[in-house]
PDB file of C-alpha atoms in Angstrom:
ATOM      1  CA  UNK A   5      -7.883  -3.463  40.068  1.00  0.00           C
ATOM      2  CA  UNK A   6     -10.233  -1.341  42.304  1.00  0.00           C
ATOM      3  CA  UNK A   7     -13.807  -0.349  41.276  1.00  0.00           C
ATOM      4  CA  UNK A   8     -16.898   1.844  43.149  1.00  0.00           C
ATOM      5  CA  UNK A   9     -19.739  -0.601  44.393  1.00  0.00           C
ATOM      6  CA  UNK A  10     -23.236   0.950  44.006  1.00  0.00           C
ATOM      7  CA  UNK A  11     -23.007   2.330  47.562  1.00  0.00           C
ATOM      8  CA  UNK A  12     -19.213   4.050  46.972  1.00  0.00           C
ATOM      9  CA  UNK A  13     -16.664   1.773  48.752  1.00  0.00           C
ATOM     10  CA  UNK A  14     -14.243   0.001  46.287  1.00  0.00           C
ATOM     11  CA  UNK A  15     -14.420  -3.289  45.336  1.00  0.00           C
ATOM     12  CA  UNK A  16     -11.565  -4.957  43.772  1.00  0.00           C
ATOM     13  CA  UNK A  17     -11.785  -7.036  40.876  1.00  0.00           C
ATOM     14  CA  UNK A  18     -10.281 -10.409  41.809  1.00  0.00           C
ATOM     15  CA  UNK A  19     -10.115 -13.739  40.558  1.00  0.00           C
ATOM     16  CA  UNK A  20     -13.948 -14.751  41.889  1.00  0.00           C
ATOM     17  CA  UNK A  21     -15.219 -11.480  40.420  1.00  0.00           C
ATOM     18  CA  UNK A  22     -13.285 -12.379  37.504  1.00  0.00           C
ATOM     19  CA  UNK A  23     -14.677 -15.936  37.395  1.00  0.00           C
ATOM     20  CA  UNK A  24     -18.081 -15.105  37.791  1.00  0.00           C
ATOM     21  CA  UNK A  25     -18.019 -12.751  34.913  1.00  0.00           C
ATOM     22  CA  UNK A  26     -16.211 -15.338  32.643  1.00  0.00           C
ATOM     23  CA  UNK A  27     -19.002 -17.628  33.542  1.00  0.00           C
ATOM     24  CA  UNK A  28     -22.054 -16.056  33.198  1.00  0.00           C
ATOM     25  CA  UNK A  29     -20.529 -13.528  29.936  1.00  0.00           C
ATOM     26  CA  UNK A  30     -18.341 -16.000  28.062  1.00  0.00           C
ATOM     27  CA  UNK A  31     -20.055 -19.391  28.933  1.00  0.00           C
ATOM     28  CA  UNK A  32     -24.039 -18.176  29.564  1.00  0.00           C
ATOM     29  CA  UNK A  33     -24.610 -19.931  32.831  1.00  0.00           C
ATOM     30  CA  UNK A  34     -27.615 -18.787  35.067  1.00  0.00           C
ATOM     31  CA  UNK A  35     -27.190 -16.022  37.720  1.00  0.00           C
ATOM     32  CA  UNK A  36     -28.680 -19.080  40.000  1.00  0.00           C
ATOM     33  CA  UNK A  37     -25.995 -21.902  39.252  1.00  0.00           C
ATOM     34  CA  UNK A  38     -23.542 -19.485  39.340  1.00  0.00           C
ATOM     35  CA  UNK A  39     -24.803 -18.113  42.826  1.00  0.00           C
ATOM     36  CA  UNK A  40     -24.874 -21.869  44.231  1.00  0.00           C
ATOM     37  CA  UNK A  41     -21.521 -22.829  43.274  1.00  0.00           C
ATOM     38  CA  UNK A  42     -19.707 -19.707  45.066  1.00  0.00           C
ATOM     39  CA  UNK A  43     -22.757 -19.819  47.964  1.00  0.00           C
ATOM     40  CA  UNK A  44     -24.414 -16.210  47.535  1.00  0.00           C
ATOM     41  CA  UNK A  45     -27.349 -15.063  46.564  1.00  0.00           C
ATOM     42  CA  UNK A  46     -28.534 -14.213  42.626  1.00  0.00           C
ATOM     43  CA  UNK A  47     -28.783 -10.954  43.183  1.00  0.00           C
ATOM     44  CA  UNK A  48     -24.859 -10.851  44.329  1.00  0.00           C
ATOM     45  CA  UNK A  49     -23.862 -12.178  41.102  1.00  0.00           C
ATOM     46  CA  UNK A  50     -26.491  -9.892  39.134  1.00  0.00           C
ATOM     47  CA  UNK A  51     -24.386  -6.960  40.773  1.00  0.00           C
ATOM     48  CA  UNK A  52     -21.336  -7.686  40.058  1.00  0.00           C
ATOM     49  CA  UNK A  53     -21.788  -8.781  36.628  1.00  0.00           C
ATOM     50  CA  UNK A  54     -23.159  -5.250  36.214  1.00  0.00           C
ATOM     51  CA  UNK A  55     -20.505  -3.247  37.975  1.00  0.00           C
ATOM     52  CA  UNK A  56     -18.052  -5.199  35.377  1.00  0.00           C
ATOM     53  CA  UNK A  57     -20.207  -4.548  32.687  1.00  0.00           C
ATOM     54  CA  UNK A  58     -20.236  -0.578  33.881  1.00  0.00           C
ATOM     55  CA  UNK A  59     -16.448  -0.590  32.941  1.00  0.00           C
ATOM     56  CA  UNK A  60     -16.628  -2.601  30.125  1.00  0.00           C
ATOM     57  CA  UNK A  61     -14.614  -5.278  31.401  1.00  0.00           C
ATOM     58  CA  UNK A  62     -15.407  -7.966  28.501  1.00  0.00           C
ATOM     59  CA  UNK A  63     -13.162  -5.013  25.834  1.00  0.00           C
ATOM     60  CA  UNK A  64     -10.516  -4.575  28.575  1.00  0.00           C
ATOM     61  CA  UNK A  65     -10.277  -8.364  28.863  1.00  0.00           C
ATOM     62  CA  UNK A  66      -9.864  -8.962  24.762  1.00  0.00           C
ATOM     63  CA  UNK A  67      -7.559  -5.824  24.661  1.00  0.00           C
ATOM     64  CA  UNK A  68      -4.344  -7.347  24.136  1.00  0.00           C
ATOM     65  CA  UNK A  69      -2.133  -3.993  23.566  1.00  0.00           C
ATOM     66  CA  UNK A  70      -3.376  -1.028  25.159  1.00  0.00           C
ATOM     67  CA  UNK A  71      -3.024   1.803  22.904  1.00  0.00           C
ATOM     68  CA  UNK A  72      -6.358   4.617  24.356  1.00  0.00           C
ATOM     69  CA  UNK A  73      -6.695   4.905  27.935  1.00  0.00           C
ATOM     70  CA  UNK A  74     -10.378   3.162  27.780  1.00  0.00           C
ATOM     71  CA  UNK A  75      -8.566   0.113  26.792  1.00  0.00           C
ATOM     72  CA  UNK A  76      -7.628   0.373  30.534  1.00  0.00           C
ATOM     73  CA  UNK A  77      -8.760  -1.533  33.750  1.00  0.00           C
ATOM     74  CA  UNK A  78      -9.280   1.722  36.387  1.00  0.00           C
ATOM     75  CA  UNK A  79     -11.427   2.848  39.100  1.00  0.00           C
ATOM     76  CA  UNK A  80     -14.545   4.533  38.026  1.00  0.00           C
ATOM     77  CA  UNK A  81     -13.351   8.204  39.880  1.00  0.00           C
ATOM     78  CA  UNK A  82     -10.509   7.892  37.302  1.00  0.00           C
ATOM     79  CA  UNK A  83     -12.800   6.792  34.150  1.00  0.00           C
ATOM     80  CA  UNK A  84     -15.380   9.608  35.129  1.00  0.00           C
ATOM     81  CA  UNK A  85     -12.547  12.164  35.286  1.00  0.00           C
ATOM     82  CA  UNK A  86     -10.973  11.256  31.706  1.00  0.00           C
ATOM     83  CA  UNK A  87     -14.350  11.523  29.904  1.00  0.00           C
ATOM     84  CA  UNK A  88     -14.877  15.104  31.767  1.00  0.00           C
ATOM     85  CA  UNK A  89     -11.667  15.894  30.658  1.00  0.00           C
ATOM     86  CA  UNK A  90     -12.208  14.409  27.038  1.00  0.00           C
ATOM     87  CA  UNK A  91      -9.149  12.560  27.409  1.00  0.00           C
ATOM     88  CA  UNK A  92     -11.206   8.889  27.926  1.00  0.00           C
ATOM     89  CA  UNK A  93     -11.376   7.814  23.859  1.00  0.00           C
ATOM     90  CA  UNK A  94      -7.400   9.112  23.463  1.00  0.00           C
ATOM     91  CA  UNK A  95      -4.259   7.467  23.368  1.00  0.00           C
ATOM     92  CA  UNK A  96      -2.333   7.142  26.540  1.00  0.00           C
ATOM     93  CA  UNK A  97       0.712   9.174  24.807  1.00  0.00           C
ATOM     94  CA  UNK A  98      -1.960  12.236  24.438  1.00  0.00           C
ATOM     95  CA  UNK A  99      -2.716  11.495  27.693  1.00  0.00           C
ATOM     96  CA  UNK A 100       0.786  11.688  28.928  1.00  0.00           C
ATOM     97  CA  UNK A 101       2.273  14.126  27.165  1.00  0.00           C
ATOM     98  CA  UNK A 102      -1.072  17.114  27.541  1.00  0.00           C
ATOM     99  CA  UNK A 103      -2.605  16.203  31.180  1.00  0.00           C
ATOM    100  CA  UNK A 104      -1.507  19.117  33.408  1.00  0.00           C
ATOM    101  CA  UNK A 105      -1.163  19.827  36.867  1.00  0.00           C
ATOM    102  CA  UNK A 106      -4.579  22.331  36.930  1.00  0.00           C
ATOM    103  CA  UNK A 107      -6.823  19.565  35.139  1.00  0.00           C
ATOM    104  CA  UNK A 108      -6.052  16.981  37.931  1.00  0.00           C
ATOM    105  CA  UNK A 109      -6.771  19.469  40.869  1.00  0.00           C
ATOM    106  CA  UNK A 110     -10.073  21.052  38.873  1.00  0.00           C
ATOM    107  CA  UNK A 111     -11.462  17.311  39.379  1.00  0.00           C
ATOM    108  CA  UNK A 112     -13.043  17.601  42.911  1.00  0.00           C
ATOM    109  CA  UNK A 113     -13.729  14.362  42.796  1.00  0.00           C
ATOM    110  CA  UNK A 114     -10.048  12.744  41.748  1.00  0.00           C
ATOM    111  CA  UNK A 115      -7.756  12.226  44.891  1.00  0.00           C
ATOM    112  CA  UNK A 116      -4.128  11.380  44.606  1.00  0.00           C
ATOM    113  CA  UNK A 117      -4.689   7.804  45.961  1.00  0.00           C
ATOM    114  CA  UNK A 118      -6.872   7.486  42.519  1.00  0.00           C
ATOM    115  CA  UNK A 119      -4.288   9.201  40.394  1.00  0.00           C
ATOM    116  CA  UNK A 120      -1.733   6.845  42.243  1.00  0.00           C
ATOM    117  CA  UNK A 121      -4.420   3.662  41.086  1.00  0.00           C
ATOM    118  CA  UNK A 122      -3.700   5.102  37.345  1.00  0.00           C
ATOM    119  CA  UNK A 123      -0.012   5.642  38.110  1.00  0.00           C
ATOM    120  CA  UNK A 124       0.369   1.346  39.042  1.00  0.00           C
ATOM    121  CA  UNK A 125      -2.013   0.980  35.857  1.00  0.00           C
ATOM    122  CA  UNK A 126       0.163   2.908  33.848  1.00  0.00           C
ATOM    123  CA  UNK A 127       3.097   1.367  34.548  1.00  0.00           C
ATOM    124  CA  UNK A 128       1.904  -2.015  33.849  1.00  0.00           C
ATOM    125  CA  UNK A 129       1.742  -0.601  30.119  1.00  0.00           C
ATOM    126  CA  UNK A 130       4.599  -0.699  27.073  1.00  0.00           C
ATOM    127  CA  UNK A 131       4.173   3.414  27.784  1.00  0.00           C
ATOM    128  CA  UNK A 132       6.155   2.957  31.141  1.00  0.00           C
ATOM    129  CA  UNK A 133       9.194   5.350  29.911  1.00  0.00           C
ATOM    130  CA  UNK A 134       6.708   8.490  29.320  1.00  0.00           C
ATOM    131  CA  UNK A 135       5.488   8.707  33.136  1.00  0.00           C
ATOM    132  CA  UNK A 136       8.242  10.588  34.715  1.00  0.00           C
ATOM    133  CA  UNK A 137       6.529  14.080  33.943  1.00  0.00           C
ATOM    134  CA  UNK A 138       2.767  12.032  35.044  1.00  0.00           C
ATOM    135  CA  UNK A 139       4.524  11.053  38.662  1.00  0.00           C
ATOM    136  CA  UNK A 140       6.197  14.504  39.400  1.00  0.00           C
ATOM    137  CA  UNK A 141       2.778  16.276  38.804  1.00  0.00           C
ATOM    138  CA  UNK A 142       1.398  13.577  41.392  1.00  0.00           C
ATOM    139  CA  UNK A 143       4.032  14.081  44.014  1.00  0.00           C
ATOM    140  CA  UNK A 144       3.628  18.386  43.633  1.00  0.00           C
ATOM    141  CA  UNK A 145      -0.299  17.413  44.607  1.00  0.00           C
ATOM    142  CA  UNK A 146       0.923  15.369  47.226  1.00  0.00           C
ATOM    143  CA  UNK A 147       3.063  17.757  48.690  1.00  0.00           C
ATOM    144  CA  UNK A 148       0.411  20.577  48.505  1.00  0.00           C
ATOM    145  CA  UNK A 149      -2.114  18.478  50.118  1.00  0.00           C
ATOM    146  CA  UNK A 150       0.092  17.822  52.816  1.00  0.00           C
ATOM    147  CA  UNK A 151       0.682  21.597  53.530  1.00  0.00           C
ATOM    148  CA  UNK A 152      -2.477  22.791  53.257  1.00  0.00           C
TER     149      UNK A 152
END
């Protein structure tokens, strides 16, 4: 899973992101005894536990079947661009079967690597059978992007 960092380069959420979440959210340890046991400093910990916060990673963790698309683990170009679009609080069928080709490319912001992030995410769900009509409108951008 990829997120932004406070200065815009991803950061993926791995198992010592993970970890250090679990710790200081689920068990209450201190930023600091956190911070000595992995060997960085409090206010490396602080971060992170705030960038996972920003996505609401504690729901996403307890979500056991994903039925909107906030229930989702995605980068925050993708999350930004679903709550433009009002599709954020949906279900990923809506999602699906009404996100069109002109939505995507109105989104400045949203590049096909993202939509391709969503795409993996996507297909990690029960809803794997719908995304046929989701991965042609990502290879038409792809193409276009390539010709322009």
């Amino acid at each position: 899973m990829i997120i932004m960092t406070w200065t815009g380069e991803r950061m993926a959420v791995n198992k010592k992101h993970h970890d250090i979440f679990i710790k200081r959210v689920k068990r209450g340890m201190t930023y600091s005894s956190i911070a000595k046991e992995y060997n960085v400093s409090r206010q490396c910990i602080f971060a992170t536990i705030k960038r996972l916060e920003k996505i609401d990673y504690l729901h996403k963790l307890d979500t056991v079947d994903f039925e909107n698309m906030k229930d989702l683990i995605l980068p925050l170009r993708v999350i930004t661009f679903l709550k433009k679009k009002g599709y954020y609080e949906k279900p990923i069928t809506y999602f699906l079967a009404t996100v069109t080709k002109d939505q995507l490319i109105s989104c400045t912001n949203l590049s096909v690597k993202s939509l391709m992030e969503l795409l993996n995410v996507l297909k990690q769900t029960k809803y794997e059978n719908f995304l046929a009509d989701f991965r042609d409108i990502i290879e038409e951008l792809r193409q276009e992007i390539r010709h322009v």
